Amino acid sequence: MSYPYPSPSAPRPSEGSRIAAVLAHLSAPIAAVLSAGLLSLLGPLLVWLIKKDDPFARRAAAGAFNFNLTFWVLFIVSWLLIFTVIGIIVAVPLLLALFVVSAWCHIKGAIRASNNETYDYPFQLRVLS
């Protein structure tokens, strides 16, 4: 569920805050493509550390980080399954589904952030807040 941050009557986030939130959402898939998935946590973590005092950007970065952490665990499970004969039947469709869901959620989050709306990722191990 999304809603204007933090409520319709509250002032809109600054332009810098909005850009940082969009960057937090998009940095994970960009880093994942450039590093074969190894650095997808780095972008949201950096935004979270730099923009700690900005609630809008911080929430976006924490959500992106937590979502990517969850998907890292699922990717590791998928790769472990690939090395078993029976598990490969589950692993290949799971890897494809993880890729599609991850791309969809990051793009949706970036679009919402560009419209000054928050986005709550559907699957998260909540580590950062």
Short mmCIF file of N, CA, C and O in Angstrom, two decimals:
data_model
loop_
_atom_site.label_atom_id
_atom_site.label_comp_id
_atom_site.label_asym_id
_atom_site.label_seq_id
_atom_site.Cartn_x
_atom_site.Cartn_y
_atom_site.Cartn_z
N MET A 1 0.84 -1.17 0.00
CA MET A 1 0.00 0.00 0.00
C MET A 1 0.89 1.24 0.00
O MET A 1 1.88 1.31 0.71
N SER A 2 0.54 2.20 -0.78
CA SER A 2 1.32 3.43 -0.81
C SER A 2 0.43 4.59 -0.40
O SER A 2 -0.79 4.54 -0.52
N TYR A 3 1.06 5.62 0.06
CA TYR A 3 0.34 6.82 0.41
C TYR A 3 1.32 7.97 0.33
O TYR A 3 2.52 7.77 0.48
N PRO A 4 0.83 9.18 0.10
CA PRO A 4 1.75 10.32 0.07
C PRO A 4 2.45 10.43 1.42
O PRO A 4 1.86 10.17 2.46
N TYR A 5 3.70 10.80 1.38
CA TYR A 5 4.49 10.82 2.61
C TYR A 5 4.27 12.09 3.38
O TYR A 5 4.27 13.15 2.79
N PRO A 6 4.20 12.07 4.67
CA PRO A 6 3.67 11.02 5.51
C PRO A 6 2.16 11.04 5.53
O PRO A 6 1.52 10.07 5.87
N SER A 7 1.56 12.15 5.16
CA SER A 7 0.10 12.23 5.04
C SER A 7 -0.22 13.31 4.02
O SER A 7 0.62 14.14 3.69
N PRO A 8 -1.46 13.32 3.51
CA PRO A 8 -1.81 14.32 2.48
C PRO A 8 -1.62 15.76 2.94
O PRO A 8 -1.33 16.63 2.14
N SER A 9 -1.77 16.02 4.24
CA SER A 9 -1.67 17.41 4.71
C SER A 9 -0.24 17.82 5.06
O SER A 9 0.03 18.99 5.28
N ALA A 10 0.68 16.88 5.11
CA ALA A 10 2.07 17.17 5.46
C ALA A 10 2.82 17.78 4.27
O ALA A 10 2.43 17.56 3.12
N PRO A 11 3.87 18.54 4.53
CA PRO A 11 4.66 19.10 3.42
C PRO A 11 5.34 17.99 2.63
O PRO A 11 5.68 16.94 3.16
N ARG A 12 5.52 18.25 1.36
CA ARG A 12 6.16 17.27 0.48
C ARG A 12 7.65 17.17 0.78
O ARG A 12 8.27 18.13 1.19
N PRO A 13 8.22 15.98 0.56
CA PRO A 13 9.67 15.85 0.74
C PRO A 13 10.42 16.76 -0.24
O PRO A 13 9.92 17.06 -1.33
N SER A 14 11.61 17.15 0.14
CA SER A 14 12.41 18.01 -0.73
C SER A 14 12.83 17.25 -1.99
O SER A 14 12.75 16.02 -2.05
N GLU A 15 13.31 18.00 -2.96
CA GLU A 15 13.77 17.39 -4.21
C GLU A 15 14.93 16.43 -3.95
O GLU A 15 15.00 15.35 -4.52
N GLY A 16 15.86 16.83 -3.08
CA GLY A 16 16.99 15.98 -2.74
C GLY A 16 16.55 14.69 -2.07
O GLY A 16 17.11 13.62 -2.31
N SER A 17 15.54 14.79 -1.24
CA SER A 17 15.00 13.62 -0.56
C SER A 17 14.36 12.67 -1.56
O SER A 17 14.54 11.45 -1.48
N ARG A 18 13.61 13.22 -2.48
CA ARG A 18 12.95 12.41 -3.51
C ARG A 18 13.98 11.71 -4.39
O ARG A 18 13.88 10.51 -4.68
N ILE A 19 15.03 12.43 -4.80
CA ILE A 19 16.08 11.83 -5.64
C ILE A 19 16.81 10.73 -4.87
O ILE A 19 17.10 9.67 -5.43
N ALA A 20 17.09 10.96 -3.60
CA ALA A 20 17.76 9.93 -2.79
C ALA A 20 16.90 8.68 -2.67
O ALA A 20 17.40 7.55 -2.72
N ALA A 21 15.59 8.86 -2.52
CA ALA A 21 14.68 7.72 -2.41
C ALA A 21 14.63 6.93 -3.72
O ALA A 21 14.68 5.69 -3.72
N VAL A 22 14.56 7.64 -4.84
CA VAL A 22 14.58 6.96 -6.15
C VAL A 22 15.90 6.22 -6.32
O VAL A 22 15.92 5.06 -6.76
N LEU A 23 16.99 6.86 -5.96
CA LEU A 23 18.31 6.23 -6.06
C LEU A 23 18.40 4.98 -5.18
O LEU A 23 18.98 3.98 -5.57
N ALA A 24 17.81 5.05 -4.00
CA ALA A 24 17.82 3.88 -3.10
C ALA A 24 17.12 2.70 -3.75
O ALA A 24 17.58 1.56 -3.67
N HIS A 25 15.99 2.96 -4.40
CA HIS A 25 15.25 1.88 -5.06
C HIS A 25 15.98 1.34 -6.28
O HIS A 25 15.97 0.14 -6.53
N LEU A 26 16.60 2.21 -7.05
CA LEU A 26 17.23 1.77 -8.31
C LEU A 26 18.68 1.32 -8.15
O LEU A 26 19.20 0.62 -9.02
N SER A 27 19.33 1.71 -7.07
CA SER A 27 20.74 1.34 -6.91
C SER A 27 20.92 -0.16 -6.75
O SER A 27 21.93 -0.71 -7.22
N ALA A 28 19.98 -0.83 -6.14
CA ALA A 28 20.12 -2.28 -5.94
C ALA A 28 20.10 -3.05 -7.26
O ALA A 28 21.01 -3.85 -7.51
N PRO A 29 19.12 -2.84 -8.14
CA PRO A 29 19.16 -3.60 -9.39
C PRO A 29 20.32 -3.20 -10.30
O PRO A 29 20.89 -4.05 -10.99
N ILE A 30 20.72 -1.93 -10.27
CA ILE A 30 21.85 -1.50 -11.10
C ILE A 30 23.13 -2.18 -10.60
O ILE A 30 23.90 -2.73 -11.39
N ALA A 31 23.34 -2.16 -9.29
CA ALA A 31 24.52 -2.81 -8.73
C ALA A 31 24.48 -4.32 -8.94
O ALA A 31 25.51 -4.94 -9.19
N ALA A 32 23.30 -4.90 -8.88
CA ALA A 32 23.18 -6.34 -9.10
C ALA A 32 23.58 -6.72 -10.51
O ALA A 32 24.26 -7.72 -10.74
N VAL A 33 23.18 -5.92 -11.48
CA VAL A 33 23.54 -6.19 -12.87
C VAL A 33 25.04 -6.01 -13.08
O VAL A 33 25.69 -6.82 -13.73
N LEU A 34 25.61 -4.96 -12.50
CA LEU A 34 27.03 -4.68 -12.70
C LEU A 34 27.95 -5.64 -11.94
O LEU A 34 29.09 -5.83 -12.34
N SER A 35 27.44 -6.24 -10.86
CA SER A 35 28.30 -7.10 -10.04
C SER A 35 27.80 -8.54 -9.94
O SER A 35 28.20 -9.25 -9.03
N ALA A 36 26.92 -8.94 -10.82
CA ALA A 36 26.33 -10.28 -10.80
C ALA A 36 25.63 -10.55 -9.47
O ALA A 36 25.65 -11.66 -8.95
N GLY A 37 25.02 -9.53 -8.91
CA GLY A 37 24.24 -9.68 -7.70
C GLY A 37 24.99 -9.51 -6.39
O GLY A 37 24.38 -9.42 -5.33
N LEU A 38 26.30 -9.41 -6.44
CA LEU A 38 27.07 -9.38 -5.21
C LEU A 38 26.97 -8.06 -4.44
O LEU A 38 27.09 -8.04 -3.23
N LEU A 39 26.75 -6.96 -5.12
CA LEU A 39 26.76 -5.65 -4.46
C LEU A 39 25.38 -5.01 -4.36
O LEU A 39 25.27 -3.81 -4.12
N SER A 40 24.32 -5.78 -4.53
CA SER A 40 22.98 -5.19 -4.55
C SER A 40 22.58 -4.57 -3.21
O SER A 40 21.71 -3.72 -3.17
N LEU A 41 23.21 -4.97 -2.14
CA LEU A 41 22.91 -4.40 -0.83
C LEU A 41 23.64 -3.08 -0.58
O LEU A 41 23.24 -2.30 0.27
N LEU A 42 24.70 -2.84 -1.32
CA LEU A 42 25.56 -1.69 -1.06
C LEU A 42 24.87 -0.34 -1.34
O LEU A 42 24.96 0.58 -0.53
N GLY A 43 24.18 -0.22 -2.45
CA GLY A 43 23.52 1.05 -2.81
C GLY A 43 22.50 1.50 -1.77
O GLY A 43 22.59 2.63 -1.26
N PRO A 44 21.52 0.66 -1.45
CA PRO A 44 20.56 1.08 -0.43
C PRO A 44 21.20 1.35 0.94
O PRO A 44 20.79 2.27 1.64
N LEU A 45 22.22 0.58 1.28
CA LEU A 45 22.90 0.79 2.56
C LEU A 45 23.61 2.15 2.58
O LEU A 45 23.54 2.87 3.58
N LEU A 46 24.26 2.52 1.48
CA LEU A 46 24.92 3.82 1.42
C LEU A 46 23.92 4.97 1.52
O LEU A 46 24.16 5.94 2.23
N VAL A 47 22.80 4.85 0.81
CA VAL A 47 21.76 5.90 0.90
C VAL A 47 21.24 5.97 2.32
O VAL A 47 21.04 7.06 2.87
N TRP A 48 21.02 4.83 2.94
CA TRP A 48 20.53 4.80 4.32
C TRP A 48 21.52 5.48 5.27
O TRP A 48 21.12 6.24 6.15
N LEU A 49 22.81 5.22 5.09
CA LEU A 49 23.82 5.82 5.95
C LEU A 49 23.96 7.33 5.72
O LEU A 49 24.11 8.10 6.67
N ILE A 50 23.91 7.74 4.46
CA ILE A 50 24.09 9.16 4.13
C ILE A 50 22.86 9.98 4.50
O ILE A 50 22.97 11.11 4.97
N LYS A 51 21.67 9.43 4.31
CA LYS A 51 20.43 10.17 4.52
C LYS A 51 19.70 9.75 5.79
O LYS A 51 18.48 9.72 5.84
N LYS A 52 20.44 9.45 6.85
CA LYS A 52 19.83 9.00 8.10
C LYS A 52 18.84 10.00 8.68
O LYS A 52 17.87 9.62 9.33
N ASP A 53 19.08 11.28 8.47
CA ASP A 53 18.22 12.31 9.04
C ASP A 53 17.04 12.68 8.16
O ASP A 53 16.26 13.57 8.52
N ASP A 54 16.90 12.03 7.04
CA ASP A 54 15.81 12.31 6.10
C ASP A 54 14.83 11.13 6.13
O ASP A 54 15.12 10.07 5.57
N PRO A 55 13.69 11.27 6.79
CA PRO A 55 12.79 10.12 6.98
C PRO A 55 12.30 9.49 5.67
O PRO A 55 12.16 8.27 5.58
N PHE A 56 12.05 10.29 4.65
CA PHE A 56 11.53 9.76 3.39
C PHE A 56 12.58 8.90 2.69
O PHE A 56 12.31 7.75 2.31
N ALA A 57 13.80 9.42 2.54
CA ALA A 57 14.87 8.67 1.88
C ALA A 57 15.31 7.49 2.74
O ALA A 57 15.60 6.41 2.22
N ARG A 58 15.34 7.69 4.04
CA ARG A 58 15.75 6.60 4.94
C ARG A 58 14.79 5.42 4.85
O ARG A 58 15.21 4.27 4.80
N ARG A 59 13.50 5.70 4.82
CA ARG A 59 12.51 4.62 4.73
C ARG A 59 12.65 3.86 3.41
O ARG A 59 12.57 2.64 3.37
N ALA A 60 12.85 4.60 2.32
CA ALA A 60 13.02 3.96 1.01
C ALA A 60 14.28 3.08 1.00
O ALA A 60 14.25 1.94 0.51
N ALA A 61 15.38 3.60 1.53
CA ALA A 61 16.64 2.85 1.54
C ALA A 61 16.54 1.62 2.44
O ALA A 61 17.03 0.55 2.08
N ALA A 62 15.91 1.76 3.60
CA ALA A 62 15.76 0.62 4.51
C ALA A 62 14.91 -0.46 3.86
O ALA A 62 15.23 -1.65 3.93
N GLY A 63 13.81 -0.07 3.20
CA GLY A 63 12.97 -1.05 2.52
C GLY A 63 13.70 -1.77 1.41
O GLY A 63 13.61 -3.00 1.28
N ALA A 64 14.47 -1.02 0.61
CA ALA A 64 15.22 -1.64 -0.49
C ALA A 64 16.30 -2.58 0.06
O ALA A 64 16.50 -3.67 -0.47
N PHE A 65 16.98 -2.17 1.12
CA PHE A 65 18.00 -3.03 1.71
C PHE A 65 17.39 -4.31 2.26
O PHE A 65 17.88 -5.42 1.99
N ASN A 66 16.32 -4.17 3.04
CA ASN A 66 15.68 -5.34 3.64
C ASN A 66 15.15 -6.30 2.57
O ASN A 66 15.27 -7.52 2.70
N PHE A 67 14.56 -5.75 1.53
CA PHE A 67 14.04 -6.57 0.43
C PHE A 67 15.18 -7.33 -0.25
O PHE A 67 15.07 -8.52 -0.52
N ASN A 68 16.29 -6.64 -0.52
CA ASN A 68 17.43 -7.29 -1.17
C ASN A 68 18.07 -8.34 -0.28
O ASN A 68 18.52 -9.38 -0.76
N LEU A 69 18.10 -8.10 1.01
CA LEU A 69 18.63 -9.10 1.94
C LEU A 69 17.78 -10.37 1.87
O LEU A 69 18.32 -11.48 1.82
N THR A 70 16.49 -10.22 1.87
CA THR A 70 15.58 -11.36 1.75
C THR A 70 15.83 -12.12 0.45
O THR A 70 15.91 -13.35 0.44
N PHE A 71 15.97 -11.39 -0.64
CA PHE A 71 16.17 -12.04 -1.93
C PHE A 71 17.56 -12.67 -2.04
O PHE A 71 17.73 -13.65 -2.74
N TRP A 72 18.55 -12.11 -1.34
CA TRP A 72 19.86 -12.76 -1.30
C TRP A 72 19.73 -14.15 -0.71
O TRP A 72 20.30 -15.11 -1.22
N VAL A 73 19.00 -14.26 0.39
CA VAL A 73 18.81 -15.57 1.03
C VAL A 73 18.12 -16.52 0.06
O VAL A 73 18.53 -17.68 -0.09
N LEU A 74 17.09 -16.05 -0.63
CA LEU A 74 16.38 -16.90 -1.59
C LEU A 74 17.27 -17.29 -2.78
O LEU A 74 17.18 -18.42 -3.27
N PHE A 75 18.10 -16.38 -3.24
CA PHE A 75 19.02 -16.70 -4.34
C PHE A 75 20.04 -17.76 -3.90
O PHE A 75 20.36 -18.68 -4.66
N ILE A 76 20.54 -17.65 -2.69
CA ILE A 76 21.49 -18.65 -2.19
C ILE A 76 20.83 -20.02 -2.11
O ILE A 76 21.41 -21.03 -2.52
N VAL A 77 19.60 -20.07 -1.61
CA VAL A 77 18.87 -21.34 -1.56
C VAL A 77 18.69 -21.90 -2.97
O VAL A 77 18.88 -23.10 -3.21
N SER A 78 18.35 -21.03 -3.91
CA SER A 78 18.17 -21.48 -5.30
C SER A 78 19.44 -22.05 -5.88
O SER A 78 19.43 -23.10 -6.53
N TRP A 79 20.57 -21.37 -5.64
CA TRP A 79 21.84 -21.87 -6.17
C TRP A 79 22.25 -23.18 -5.52
O TRP A 79 22.84 -24.05 -6.17
N LEU A 80 21.95 -23.34 -4.25
CA LEU A 80 22.22 -24.61 -3.59
C LEU A 80 21.37 -25.74 -4.18
O LEU A 80 21.83 -26.87 -4.34
N LEU A 81 20.13 -25.41 -4.52
CA LEU A 81 19.24 -26.40 -5.12
C LEU A 81 19.69 -26.81 -6.52
O LEU A 81 19.45 -27.94 -6.96
N ILE A 82 20.35 -25.90 -7.23
CA ILE A 82 20.80 -26.21 -8.59
C ILE A 82 21.78 -27.38 -8.58
O ILE A 82 21.83 -28.16 -9.52
N PHE A 83 22.54 -27.53 -7.51
CA PHE A 83 23.54 -28.60 -7.46
C PHE A 83 22.96 -29.97 -7.12
O PHE A 83 23.70 -30.93 -7.01
N THR A 84 21.66 -30.04 -6.94
CA THR A 84 21.03 -31.34 -6.73
C THR A 84 20.18 -31.65 -7.96
O THR A 84 19.65 -30.76 -8.62
N VAL A 85 20.04 -32.90 -8.27
CA VAL A 85 19.31 -33.29 -9.48
C VAL A 85 17.84 -32.92 -9.38
O VAL A 85 17.27 -32.34 -10.31
N ILE A 86 17.22 -33.22 -8.28
CA ILE A 86 15.80 -32.92 -8.12
C ILE A 86 15.58 -31.42 -7.89
O ILE A 86 14.62 -30.83 -8.38
N GLY A 87 16.50 -30.78 -7.15
CA GLY A 87 16.36 -29.37 -6.83
C GLY A 87 16.43 -28.45 -8.02
O GLY A 87 15.87 -27.35 -8.01
N ILE A 88 17.08 -28.89 -9.09
CA ILE A 88 17.21 -28.03 -10.27
C ILE A 88 15.84 -27.75 -10.89
O ILE A 88 15.62 -26.69 -11.46
N ILE A 89 14.92 -28.68 -10.73
CA ILE A 89 13.56 -28.49 -11.26
C ILE A 89 12.87 -27.34 -10.53
O ILE A 89 12.08 -26.61 -11.13
N VAL A 90 13.17 -27.15 -9.28
CA VAL A 90 12.60 -26.05 -8.49
C VAL A 90 13.44 -24.79 -8.64
O VAL A 90 12.92 -23.68 -8.72
N ALA A 91 14.74 -24.94 -8.69
CA ALA A 91 15.66 -23.80 -8.65
C ALA A 91 15.56 -22.90 -9.87
O ALA A 91 15.56 -21.67 -9.74
N VAL A 92 15.48 -23.46 -11.05
CA VAL A 92 15.47 -22.64 -12.26
C VAL A 92 14.22 -21.75 -12.32
O VAL A 92 14.33 -20.54 -12.52
N PRO A 93 13.01 -22.30 -12.12
CA PRO A 93 11.84 -21.41 -12.10
C PRO A 93 11.88 -20.41 -10.93
O PRO A 93 11.45 -19.26 -11.09
N LEU A 94 12.45 -20.83 -9.80
CA LEU A 94 12.56 -19.93 -8.66
C LEU A 94 13.49 -18.76 -8.97
O LEU A 94 13.17 -17.61 -8.66
N LEU A 95 14.61 -19.03 -9.60
CA LEU A 95 15.53 -17.95 -9.99
C LEU A 95 14.88 -16.97 -10.95
O LEU A 95 15.03 -15.75 -10.83
N LEU A 96 14.14 -17.50 -11.91
CA LEU A 96 13.43 -16.64 -12.86
C LEU A 96 12.38 -15.79 -12.15
O LEU A 96 12.28 -14.58 -12.39
N ALA A 97 11.61 -16.40 -11.27
CA ALA A 97 10.59 -15.67 -10.52
C ALA A 97 11.22 -14.60 -9.62
O ALA A 97 10.71 -13.47 -9.54
N LEU A 98 12.32 -14.93 -8.98
CA LEU A 98 13.00 -13.95 -8.13
C LEU A 98 13.48 -12.75 -8.93
O LEU A 98 13.35 -11.61 -8.49
N PHE A 99 14.01 -13.00 -10.11
CA PHE A 99 14.48 -11.92 -10.96
C PHE A 99 13.33 -11.00 -11.37
O PHE A 99 13.42 -9.77 -11.26
N VAL A 100 12.23 -11.58 -11.81
CA VAL A 100 11.08 -10.79 -12.28
C VAL A 100 10.46 -9.99 -11.13
O VAL A 100 10.18 -8.80 -11.26
N VAL A 101 10.25 -10.65 -9.98
CA VAL A 101 9.65 -9.96 -8.84
C VAL A 101 10.56 -8.85 -8.34
O VAL A 101 10.10 -7.75 -8.03
N SER A 102 11.84 -9.11 -8.28
CA SER A 102 12.79 -8.10 -7.82
C SER A 102 12.78 -6.88 -8.75
O SER A 102 12.71 -5.74 -8.28
N ALA A 103 12.86 -7.12 -10.04
CA ALA A 103 12.84 -6.00 -11.00
C ALA A 103 11.54 -5.21 -10.88
O ALA A 103 11.56 -3.97 -10.84
N TRP A 104 10.43 -5.91 -10.79
CA TRP A 104 9.12 -5.25 -10.70
C TRP A 104 9.04 -4.38 -9.44
O TRP A 104 8.62 -3.23 -9.50
N CYS A 105 9.44 -4.92 -8.31
CA CYS A 105 9.33 -4.19 -7.05
C CYS A 105 10.24 -2.96 -7.01
O CYS A 105 9.84 -1.91 -6.53
N HIS A 106 11.46 -3.09 -7.54
CA HIS A 106 12.37 -1.94 -7.53
C HIS A 106 11.88 -0.84 -8.46
O HIS A 106 11.95 0.34 -8.11
N ILE A 107 11.39 -1.20 -9.61
CA ILE A 107 10.86 -0.19 -10.53
C ILE A 107 9.63 0.48 -9.95
O ILE A 107 9.48 1.70 -10.00
N LYS A 108 8.75 -0.32 -9.37
CA LYS A 108 7.54 0.23 -8.75
C LYS A 108 7.91 1.17 -7.60
O LYS A 108 7.32 2.24 -7.45
N GLY A 109 8.90 0.78 -6.78
CA GLY A 109 9.35 1.64 -5.69
C GLY A 109 9.91 2.95 -6.18
O GLY A 109 9.65 4.01 -5.62
N ALA A 110 10.70 2.90 -7.26
CA ALA A 110 11.29 4.13 -7.82
C ALA A 110 10.21 5.05 -8.38
O ALA A 110 10.28 6.27 -8.19
N ILE A 111 9.23 4.49 -9.03
CA ILE A 111 8.14 5.31 -9.57
C ILE A 111 7.36 5.97 -8.44
O ILE A 111 7.04 7.15 -8.50
N ARG A 112 7.06 5.20 -7.42
CA ARG A 112 6.33 5.76 -6.28
C ARG A 112 7.16 6.85 -5.59
O ARG A 112 6.62 7.88 -5.20
N ALA A 113 8.44 6.62 -5.42
CA ALA A 113 9.30 7.63 -4.77
C ALA A 113 9.36 8.90 -5.61
O ALA A 113 9.37 10.00 -5.06
N SER A 114 9.38 8.76 -6.93
CA SER A 114 9.41 9.95 -7.78
C SER A 114 8.11 10.74 -7.68
O SER A 114 8.08 11.94 -7.98
N ASN A 115 7.03 10.09 -7.24
CA ASN A 115 5.74 10.76 -7.04
C ASN A 115 5.52 11.14 -5.58
O ASN A 115 4.39 11.40 -5.18
N ASN A 116 6.60 11.14 -4.79
CA ASN A 116 6.55 11.48 -3.36
C ASN A 116 5.65 10.54 -2.57
O ASN A 116 5.01 10.94 -1.61
N GLU A 117 5.61 9.29 -2.95
CA GLU A 117 4.84 8.27 -2.23
C GLU A 117 5.81 7.24 -1.67
O GLU A 117 6.85 6.96 -2.27
N THR A 118 5.44 6.66 -0.55
CA THR A 118 6.27 5.60 0.02
C THR A 118 5.88 4.28 -0.64
O THR A 118 4.81 4.15 -1.21
N TYR A 119 6.79 3.33 -0.58
CA TYR A 119 6.54 1.99 -1.12
C TYR A 119 7.03 0.97 -0.13
O TYR A 119 8.18 1.02 0.30
N ASP A 120 6.15 0.08 0.27
CA ASP A 120 6.53 -1.01 1.17
C ASP A 120 6.73 -2.26 0.35
O ASP A 120 5.80 -2.76 -0.28
N TYR A 121 7.94 -2.77 0.34
CA TYR A 121 8.25 -3.99 -0.39
C TYR A 121 7.47 -5.16 0.20
O TYR A 121 7.28 -5.22 1.42
N PRO A 122 7.04 -6.10 -0.63
CA PRO A 122 6.18 -7.18 -0.14
C PRO A 122 6.90 -8.22 0.73
O PRO A 122 6.29 -8.81 1.60
N PHE A 123 8.17 -8.47 0.51
CA PHE A 123 8.89 -9.51 1.25
C PHE A 123 10.15 -8.88 1.86
O PHE A 123 11.01 -8.45 1.13
N GLN A 124 10.20 -8.85 3.19
CA GLN A 124 11.35 -8.22 3.82
C GLN A 124 11.74 -8.93 5.10
O GLN A 124 10.87 -9.27 5.91
N LEU A 125 13.03 -9.13 5.29
CA LEU A 125 13.58 -9.45 6.59
C LEU A 125 13.97 -8.09 7.17
O LEU A 125 14.92 -7.46 6.71
N ARG A 126 13.24 -7.61 8.12
CA ARG A 126 13.45 -6.24 8.63
C ARG A 126 14.70 -6.16 9.49
O ARG A 126 14.71 -6.58 10.62
N VAL A 127 15.76 -5.60 8.89
CA VAL A 127 17.02 -5.40 9.58
C VAL A 127 17.21 -3.90 9.82
O VAL A 127 17.51 -3.48 10.92
N LEU A 128 17.03 -3.12 8.77
CA LEU A 128 17.13 -1.66 8.89
C LEU A 128 15.73 -1.06 8.99
O LEU A 128 14.77 -1.60 8.46
N SER A 129 15.65 0.07 9.65
CA SER A 129 14.35 0.77 9.70
C SER A 129 14.59 2.26 9.61
O SER A 129 15.66 2.75 9.69
#
